[in-house]
């Protein structure tokens, strides 16, 4: 039996889809049971599932369609390849999250057992309320809410704290969503310059605060700093910055888009007033998802409830939180986050091993003459920026496929996720790869380099 891995993967999807067709029969039949026609249809649908399952093993049976439906192809990148895409690594779902999608995919599925006072974070079944408590505890904060992405967490904070023209301290490596969150609230960003190692220091933050004070006569209203930035994956001095924030009495938003869910984060110890994380980037959850956690002190302000009264009906919606538009993440998005959470919590304890693999990978990659790591070394994160201008790009210059030669070669070996066509400066993320996968990926880069006559040291 020599069935290709790709065929097996495609057939596995076909079997899952065929089971959905079985499931559909239940959905459109009477609760009292299947009638004659349905029973026949059911048998046929089940026989089809069996046929496909046999085919996973022996390669026989119908050819997989490779489609979810017309126009939508099956996405099997995570099964077919080793994916080193910089933003996708820690957002890959756990098996529990994938099962949650199957089960909770229907629109307002989380509302089945929603009871008074009718708010998402109060739902007891499935355990949404308990999850909120655990989330706060996980981050060492007092209160947590789920939000549709880290960006919506930033937005809830900026819209609650800023008035028009207020200044907000951000990093010179700040994510675009931090800019937008300030802009949507009418604020103005002021960037902290980087030091020579592309890091944001507490000292530079203090200097910038003084500058804003000198320029405007008042202190910035908020500071938002990334623990690890999205460009280099460098670690910034968040604890020192937390102290500066306290000294000046400026609220501090800790941006944990690249930390919450992969490494331990202790908001209190860091001195954060707000901790924001991204579910789809670092918590193995469906997009758009994220978390906003805060202290008792700030919760009332950021999670303020509606005070509006209808002029005709006199209606009020008492406990609905304004910034969260009442309820935030619904359905499979939220349940995927909850389903992944036990593993996510556990995996943060293995962060050192992830970092070790990241260092091992880059050590190997750096053996290719002319390859440079632009991120800080040794790595403290799994996201890294590399410069292969003097290695792979020298090949691209004369190759008929130009920069795409590298992605071609990698794909042939089952590796994807580097920016296709880029052979100068690009990013990668080794998070979640097994030791064998790390070695295999590193070995593949070396093999490709060797094949094109690049020097290996
Ligand atoms: C990815 C990222 C974000 C945006 O996260 P979303 O959850 O997609 O909104 C914000 N900040 C940083 C530093 C990021 O890397």
Short mmCIF file of C-alpha atoms in Angstrom, two decimals, residues 5 9 13 74-85 87-93 98 414 416-417 431 433 437:
data_model
loop_
_atom_site.label_atom_id
_atom_site.label_comp_id
_atom_site.label_asym_id
_atom_site.label_seq_id
_atom_site.Cartn_x
_atom_site.Cartn_y
_atom_site.Cartn_z
CA UNK A 5 0.25 11.61 2.19
CA UNK A 9 -5.13 14.21 3.87
CA UNK A 13 -11.34 16.06 4.66
CA UNK A 74 -9.99 22.87 1.12
CA UNK A 75 -7.33 24.52 3.26
CA UNK A 76 -4.93 21.78 4.25
CA UNK A 77 -1.75 23.80 4.61
CA UNK A 78 -1.27 22.81 8.21
CA UNK A 79 -1.61 19.13 7.30
CA UNK A 80 0.36 19.23 4.05
CA UNK A 81 3.25 21.40 5.12
CA UNK A 82 5.44 22.72 7.89
CA UNK A 83 4.19 26.29 8.15
CA UNK A 84 6.66 28.94 9.33
CA UNK A 85 4.40 31.91 8.62
CA UNK A 87 1.58 35.36 12.22
CA UNK A 88 -0.04 31.96 11.88
CA UNK A 89 2.05 29.78 14.15
CA UNK A 90 0.37 30.13 17.55
CA UNK A 91 -3.10 30.64 16.14
CA UNK A 92 -3.24 27.13 14.75
CA UNK A 93 -6.15 25.39 16.38
CA UNK A 98 -11.60 22.20 15.73
CA UNK A 414 7.02 20.56 2.33
CA UNK A 416 5.69 27.04 3.46
CA UNK A 417 5.02 30.34 5.19
CA UNK A 431 6.32 28.26 17.33
CA UNK A 433 7.00 22.90 15.55
CA UNK A 437 10.18 19.50 12.28
#
